[in-house]
Tab-separated table of C-alpha atoms in Angstrom:
chain	number	residue	atom	x	y	z
A	12	THR	CA	-11.084	-11.812	4.186
A	13	GLN	CA	-14.288	-10.370	5.695
A	14	ALA	CA	-12.982	-7.346	7.599
A	15	THR	CA	-12.312	-3.800	6.448
A	16	PHE	CA	-9.890	-1.317	7.978
A	17	ILE	CA	-9.062	2.360	7.663
A	18	PRO	CA	-5.828	2.077	5.673
A	19	GLY	CA	-3.938	5.128	6.863
A	20	SER	CA	-0.795	5.909	4.922
A	21	ILE	CA	-0.505	2.576	3.106
A	22	PHE	CA	-3.180	4.105	0.843
A	23	LYS	CA	-0.574	6.641	-0.280
A	24	ILE	CA	0.671	3.807	-2.518
A	25	VAL	CA	-2.620	4.121	-4.436
A	26	THR	CA	-2.442	7.914	-4.529
A	27	MET	CA	1.118	7.755	-5.833
A	28	ALA	CA	0.028	5.263	-8.494
A	29	THR	CA	-2.644	7.779	-9.543
A	30	VAL	CA	0.047	10.436	-9.940
A	31	LEU	CA	2.099	8.107	-12.140
A	32	GLU	CA	-0.883	7.051	-14.250
A	33	LYS	CA	-2.831	10.317	-14.458
A	34	ALA	CA	-0.424	13.202	-13.767
A	35	PRO	CA	3.229	12.132	-14.153
A	36	HIS	CA	4.300	15.770	-14.518
A	37	LEU	CA	3.880	16.063	-10.729
A	38	LEU	CA	7.063	14.010	-10.331
A	39	GLU	CA	8.953	17.135	-11.419
A	40	GLU	CA	7.368	19.317	-8.729
A	41	THR	CA	8.370	19.933	-5.116
A	42	PHE	CA	6.157	20.370	-2.069
A	43	THR	CA	6.815	22.210	1.173
A	44	CYS	CA	5.790	20.914	4.601
A	45	THR	CA	5.702	23.267	7.590
A	46	GLY	CA	3.850	20.776	9.782
A	47	SER	CA	0.437	21.946	8.589
A	48	TYR	CA	-1.244	22.898	5.336
A	49	GLN	CA	-4.122	25.366	5.174
A	50	MET	CA	-7.040	24.407	2.927
A	51	GLY	CA	-9.559	27.229	3.176
A	52	VAL	CA	-10.814	27.230	6.765
A	53	ASP	CA	-9.500	23.681	7.276
A	54	VAL	CA	-6.033	22.421	8.086
A	55	VAL	CA	-4.224	19.182	7.219
A	56	THR	CA	-1.585	18.367	9.811
A	57	CYS	CA	1.625	16.372	9.608
A	58	GLY	CA	3.570	14.658	12.398
A	59	GLU	CA	6.814	16.401	11.456
A	60	ILE	CA	8.132	19.404	9.548
A	61	HIS	CA	9.647	17.955	6.379
A	62	GLY	CA	10.498	21.151	4.530
A	63	LYS	CA	10.933	21.083	0.753
A	64	GLN	CA	10.650	17.643	-0.859
A	65	ASN	CA	9.949	15.913	-4.150
A	66	THR	CA	7.368	13.122	-4.555
A	67	LYS	CA	9.828	10.328	-3.731
A	68	GLN	CA	10.887	12.089	-0.540
A	69	ALA	CA	7.275	12.913	0.371
A	70	PHE	CA	6.341	9.244	-0.064
A	71	ARG	CA	9.306	8.157	2.072
A	72	ASN	CA	8.433	10.721	4.751
A	73	SER	CA	4.719	9.843	4.467
A	74	CYS	CA	4.105	13.577	4.475
A	75	ASN	CA	0.445	14.521	4.879
A	76	CYS	CA	1.050	18.118	3.820
A	77	ALA	CA	2.670	17.063	0.548
A	78	PHE	CA	-0.085	14.561	-0.210
A	79	ALA	CA	-2.728	17.211	0.514
A	80	GLN	CA	-1.070	19.398	-2.118
A	81	ILE	CA	-0.831	16.435	-4.497
A	82	SER	CA	-4.561	15.734	-4.030
A	83	GLU	CA	-5.350	19.338	-5.002
A	84	LYS	CA	-3.367	18.991	-8.220
A	85	LEU	CA	-4.831	15.559	-9.039
A	86	GLY	CA	-8.452	16.467	-8.361
A	87	ALA	CA	-11.297	14.234	-7.239
A	88	GLU	CA	-12.153	12.903	-10.691
A	89	ALA	CA	-8.659	11.562	-11.452
A	90	LEU	CA	-8.267	9.915	-8.049
A	91	GLN	CA	-11.717	8.328	-8.110
A	92	SER	CA	-11.217	7.150	-11.688
A	93	TYR	CA	-7.962	5.360	-10.880
A	94	VAL	CA	-9.271	3.759	-7.675
A	95	ASP	CA	-12.317	2.465	-9.556
A	96	SER	CA	-10.225	1.061	-12.413
A	97	CYS	CA	-7.478	-0.601	-10.365
A	98	GLY	CA	-9.892	-2.622	-8.211
A	99	VAL	CA	-8.138	-1.943	-4.913
A	100	VAL	CA	-11.460	-1.537	-3.064
A	101	ASP	CA	-13.290	-4.266	-4.976
A	102	SER	CA	-13.967	-7.719	-3.542
A	103	VAL	CA	-11.824	-10.667	-4.619
A	104	SER	CA	-13.160	-14.224	-5.077
A	105	PHE	CA	-11.060	-17.381	-4.683
A	106	ASP	CA	-11.371	-20.867	-3.156
A	107	GLY	CA	-15.103	-20.320	-2.567
A	108	ILE	CA	-14.437	-17.100	-0.632
A	109	THR	CA	-15.524	-13.602	-1.619
A	110	THR	CA	-13.811	-10.880	0.365
A	111	ALA	CA	-15.485	-7.805	1.799
A	112	LYS	CA	-15.507	-4.682	-0.350
A	113	GLY	CA	-13.510	-1.629	0.604
A	114	LYS	CA	-14.555	1.976	0.137
A	115	PHE	CA	-13.166	5.127	-1.404
A	116	GLN	CA	-15.104	8.328	-2.002
A	117	ALA	CA	-13.271	11.228	-3.645
A	118	ASP	CA	-15.168	14.068	-1.987
A	119	ALA	CA	-15.393	17.404	-3.795
A	120	SER	CA	-14.412	19.187	-0.578
A	121	PRO	CA	-10.645	19.861	-0.841
A	122	VAL	CA	-9.873	18.880	2.758
A	123	ASN	CA	-11.931	15.679	2.549
A	124	LEU	CA	-10.236	14.774	-0.739
A	125	ALA	CA	-6.872	15.406	0.925
A	126	TRP	CA	-7.620	13.128	3.857
A	127	GLY	CA	-8.963	10.509	1.440
A	128	ALA	CA	-5.718	10.620	-0.549
A	129	ILE	CA	-3.829	10.237	2.740
A	130	GLY	CA	-5.843	7.110	3.664
A	131	GLN	CA	-8.308	8.569	6.156
A	132	TYR	CA	-11.746	10.239	5.711
A	133	THR	CA	-14.155	7.382	4.780
A	134	ASP	CA	-11.465	5.128	3.239
A	135	LEU	CA	-11.714	1.393	3.983
A	136	ILE	CA	-9.650	-1.482	2.611
A	137	ASN	CA	-9.983	-5.229	2.834
A	138	PRO	CA	-6.520	-6.662	3.652
A	139	CYS	CA	-6.770	-9.514	1.155
A	140	SER	CA	-7.835	-7.243	-1.688
A	141	PHE	CA	-5.061	-4.798	-0.804
A	142	LEU	CA	-2.660	-7.749	-0.781
A	143	THR	CA	-3.519	-8.532	-4.401
A	144	TYR	CA	-2.899	-4.871	-5.255
A	145	VAL	CA	0.615	-4.707	-3.779
A	146	GLY	CA	1.278	-8.129	-5.292
A	147	ALA	CA	0.455	-6.625	-8.681
A	148	ILE	CA	3.122	-3.975	-8.137
A	149	ALA	CA	5.666	-6.737	-7.508
A	150	ASN	CA	4.369	-8.551	-10.598
A	151	GLY	CA	4.923	-5.659	-12.982
A	152	GLY	CA	1.360	-4.363	-12.840
A	153	GLU	CA	-0.616	-7.585	-13.290
A	154	GLY	CA	-2.514	-9.009	-10.343
A	155	VAL	CA	-2.505	-12.649	-9.271
A	156	THR	CA	-5.494	-14.343	-7.610
A	157	PRO	CA	-4.598	-15.571	-4.115
A	158	TYR	CA	-5.410	-19.033	-2.783
A	159	VAL	CA	-5.736	-20.639	0.639
A	160	VAL	CA	-4.859	-24.266	-0.177
A	161	GLU	CA	-1.772	-24.756	-2.350
A	162	LYS	CA	-2.098	-28.521	-2.812
A	163	ILE	CA	-3.616	-31.686	-1.370
A	164	THR	CA	-1.474	-34.812	-1.395
A	165	THR	CA	-2.838	-38.351	-0.932
A	166	GLU	CA	-1.179	-41.772	-0.990
A	167	ASP	CA	-1.729	-41.799	-4.749
A	168	GLY	CA	0.033	-38.468	-5.243
A	169	VAL	CA	-1.103	-34.883	-5.637
A	170	ALA	CA	-4.910	-34.832	-5.781
A	171	TYR	CA	-5.247	-31.050	-6.061
A	172	LYS	CA	-2.941	-28.179	-6.902
A	173	ALA	CA	-4.009	-24.539	-6.972
A	174	LYS	CA	-3.726	-22.716	-10.276
A	175	VAL	CA	-1.889	-19.419	-10.268
A	176	GLU	CA	-4.313	-17.220	-12.178
A	177	THR	CA	-3.303	-13.844	-13.527
A	178	ARG	CA	-5.816	-11.062	-12.969
A	179	ASP	CA	-6.357	-7.949	-15.052
A	180	ARG	CA	-3.565	-5.407	-15.333
A	181	VAL	CA	-4.112	-2.709	-12.697
A	182	MET	CA	-1.249	-0.410	-13.698
A	183	SER	CA	1.376	-0.047	-16.400
A	184	LYS	CA	4.784	-1.721	-16.122
A	185	GLU	CA	6.310	1.735	-15.872
A	186	THR	CA	4.090	2.688	-12.923
A	187	ALA	CA	4.859	-0.595	-11.155
A	188	ALA	CA	8.599	-0.031	-11.661
A	189	VAL	CA	8.518	3.442	-10.080
A	190	LEU	CA	6.388	2.230	-7.144
A	191	LYS	CA	8.896	-0.589	-6.579
A	192	GLU	CA	11.696	1.964	-6.516
A	193	TYR	CA	9.829	4.243	-4.094
A	194	MET	CA	8.795	1.403	-1.761
A	195	ARG	CA	12.292	-0.070	-1.821
A	196	ASN	CA	13.679	3.354	-0.895
A	197	ASN	CA	11.327	3.468	2.126
A	198	VAL	CA	12.886	0.325	3.585
A	199	ALA	CA	16.490	1.023	2.593
A	200	SER	CA	16.619	4.667	3.709
A	201	LYS	CA	13.989	4.933	6.480
A	202	TYR	CA	12.697	1.696	8.021
A	203	SER	CA	16.039	-0.223	7.834
A	204	ASP	CA	16.988	-3.380	5.961
A	205	SER	CA	18.006	-4.888	9.308
A	206	TYR	CA	14.375	-5.960	9.738
A	207	PHE	CA	14.694	-8.220	6.697
A	208	PRO	CA	18.119	-9.903	6.485
A	209	GLY	CA	18.721	-11.603	3.149
A	210	LEU	CA	15.585	-10.082	1.569
A	211	ASN	CA	15.026	-7.057	-0.686
A	212	VAL	CA	11.786	-5.772	0.797
A	213	CYS	CA	9.660	-2.951	-0.621
A	214	ALA	CA	7.066	-1.537	1.788
A	215	LYS	CA	4.937	1.332	3.067
A	216	THR	CA	3.883	1.750	6.682
A	217	GLY	CA	0.666	3.361	7.852
A	218	THR	CA	-0.818	4.633	11.087
A	219	ALA	CA	-4.593	4.719	10.724
A	220	GLU	CA	-6.397	7.094	13.065
A	221	VAL	CA	-9.556	5.508	14.467
A	222	ALA	CA	-12.073	7.540	16.480
A	223	GLY	CA	-12.324	6.488	20.103
A	224	SER	CA	-9.296	4.165	20.127
A	225	ASN	CA	-5.585	3.963	19.617
A	226	HIS	CA	-4.210	4.040	16.081
A	227	ASN	CA	-4.203	0.910	13.922
A	228	ALA	CA	-0.696	-0.056	12.816
A	229	MET	CA	-0.566	-0.927	9.111
A	230	LEU	CA	2.050	-2.209	6.672
A	231	ALA	CA	1.925	-3.370	3.057
A	232	GLY	CA	4.651	-4.557	0.731
A	233	PHE	CA	6.440	-7.385	-1.010
A	234	VAL	CA	9.814	-9.065	-1.427
A	235	MET	CA	11.653	-8.124	-4.622
A	236	ASP	CA	13.356	-11.496	-5.126
A	237	GLU	CA	12.212	-14.224	-7.509
A	238	ALA	CA	13.255	-16.867	-4.966
A	239	TYR	CA	10.853	-15.362	-2.402
A	240	PRO	CA	7.696	-14.247	-4.284
A	241	LEU	CA	5.916	-12.929	-1.213
A	242	ALA	CA	3.508	-10.033	-0.764
A	243	PHE	CA	2.153	-9.095	2.656
A	244	VAL	CA	-0.251	-6.881	4.563
A	245	VAL	CA	-0.073	-6.398	8.332
A	246	CYS	CA	-2.978	-4.895	10.312
A	247	VAL	CA	-2.594	-4.514	14.087
A	248	GLN	CA	-5.681	-3.030	15.655
A	249	ASP	CA	-5.462	-0.501	18.493
A	250	ALA	CA	-1.669	-0.886	18.557
A	251	GLY	CA	-0.054	2.422	17.621
A	252	TYR	CA	2.360	3.234	14.841
A	253	GLY	CA	2.979	1.053	11.807
A	254	ILE	CA	6.728	1.621	11.880
A	255	THR	CA	7.063	0.395	15.478
A	256	GLN	CA	4.321	-2.250	15.663
A	257	ALA	CA	3.766	-3.739	12.193
A	258	LEU	CA	7.371	-3.899	10.938
A	259	PRO	CA	8.595	-6.291	13.672
A	260	ILE	CA	5.701	-8.666	12.910
A	261	ALA	CA	6.498	-8.675	9.188
A	262	SER	CA	10.155	-9.210	10.071
A	263	LYS	CA	9.423	-12.412	12.013
A	264	VAL	CA	6.904	-13.813	9.528
A	265	LEU	CA	9.052	-13.150	6.457
A	266	ALA	CA	12.113	-14.667	8.162
A	267	GLU	CA	10.135	-17.857	8.746
A	268	CYS	CA	8.813	-17.828	5.157
A	269	LYS	CA	12.394	-17.458	3.910
A	270	ASN	CA	13.454	-20.377	6.092
A	271	VAL	CA	10.685	-22.581	4.674
A	272	LEU	CA	11.474	-21.639	1.058
A	273	ASP	CA	15.229	-22.123	1.590
A	274	ASN	CA	14.601	-25.633	2.882
């Protein structure tokens, strides 16, 4: 609740939401990745050569070159406007706790804007606030306030039960539906459903580059089943890649959550 982290590529969820809300025509365009993308005297690099791809494929591949091109077409004003309005870097208050604020600065410099859209530059997210954001995607665009204590039971019965409070809408139903589809495709066609037996999981991994240390492994997502209304964020500091380090943790935790809910 009180920490902030460089998000890495899980922030591409927010950038893709900006495309859907501010520039949906970009869904019809394709982007080419040669492993690097020249921006004036600067270069944005990618871990692989992805070739020609549409937005859904670029999101699945987590392609830095494609998202650099997307950031150019979006512009700083559109990206900053959406981030400010959706509350993803705002603090969240619940159960007497106020979370730390995140940070996003849409720099006018094209390369800095690109790295910001990718989830680097000066980007910071609070895991709990980001959790409410991905939960809103699962919930059709409306956020839900989290809670720590679900209920307190005494000899006389239930003395306290948390209220599930709906927060402001952070995106349209249509945007939430497309993000669900894209995040579901990530798991089904890239990460593997074998991590999550019996669950329809939608997710995005991230590998956040941190100066002077190993990468932070990141993961954000939710379960697309009414019987298992679970959203999650995994942050593993100084661990490496999200796809190899964060996914197995989510796999174990969600399996135990499923077991509890089934019983």
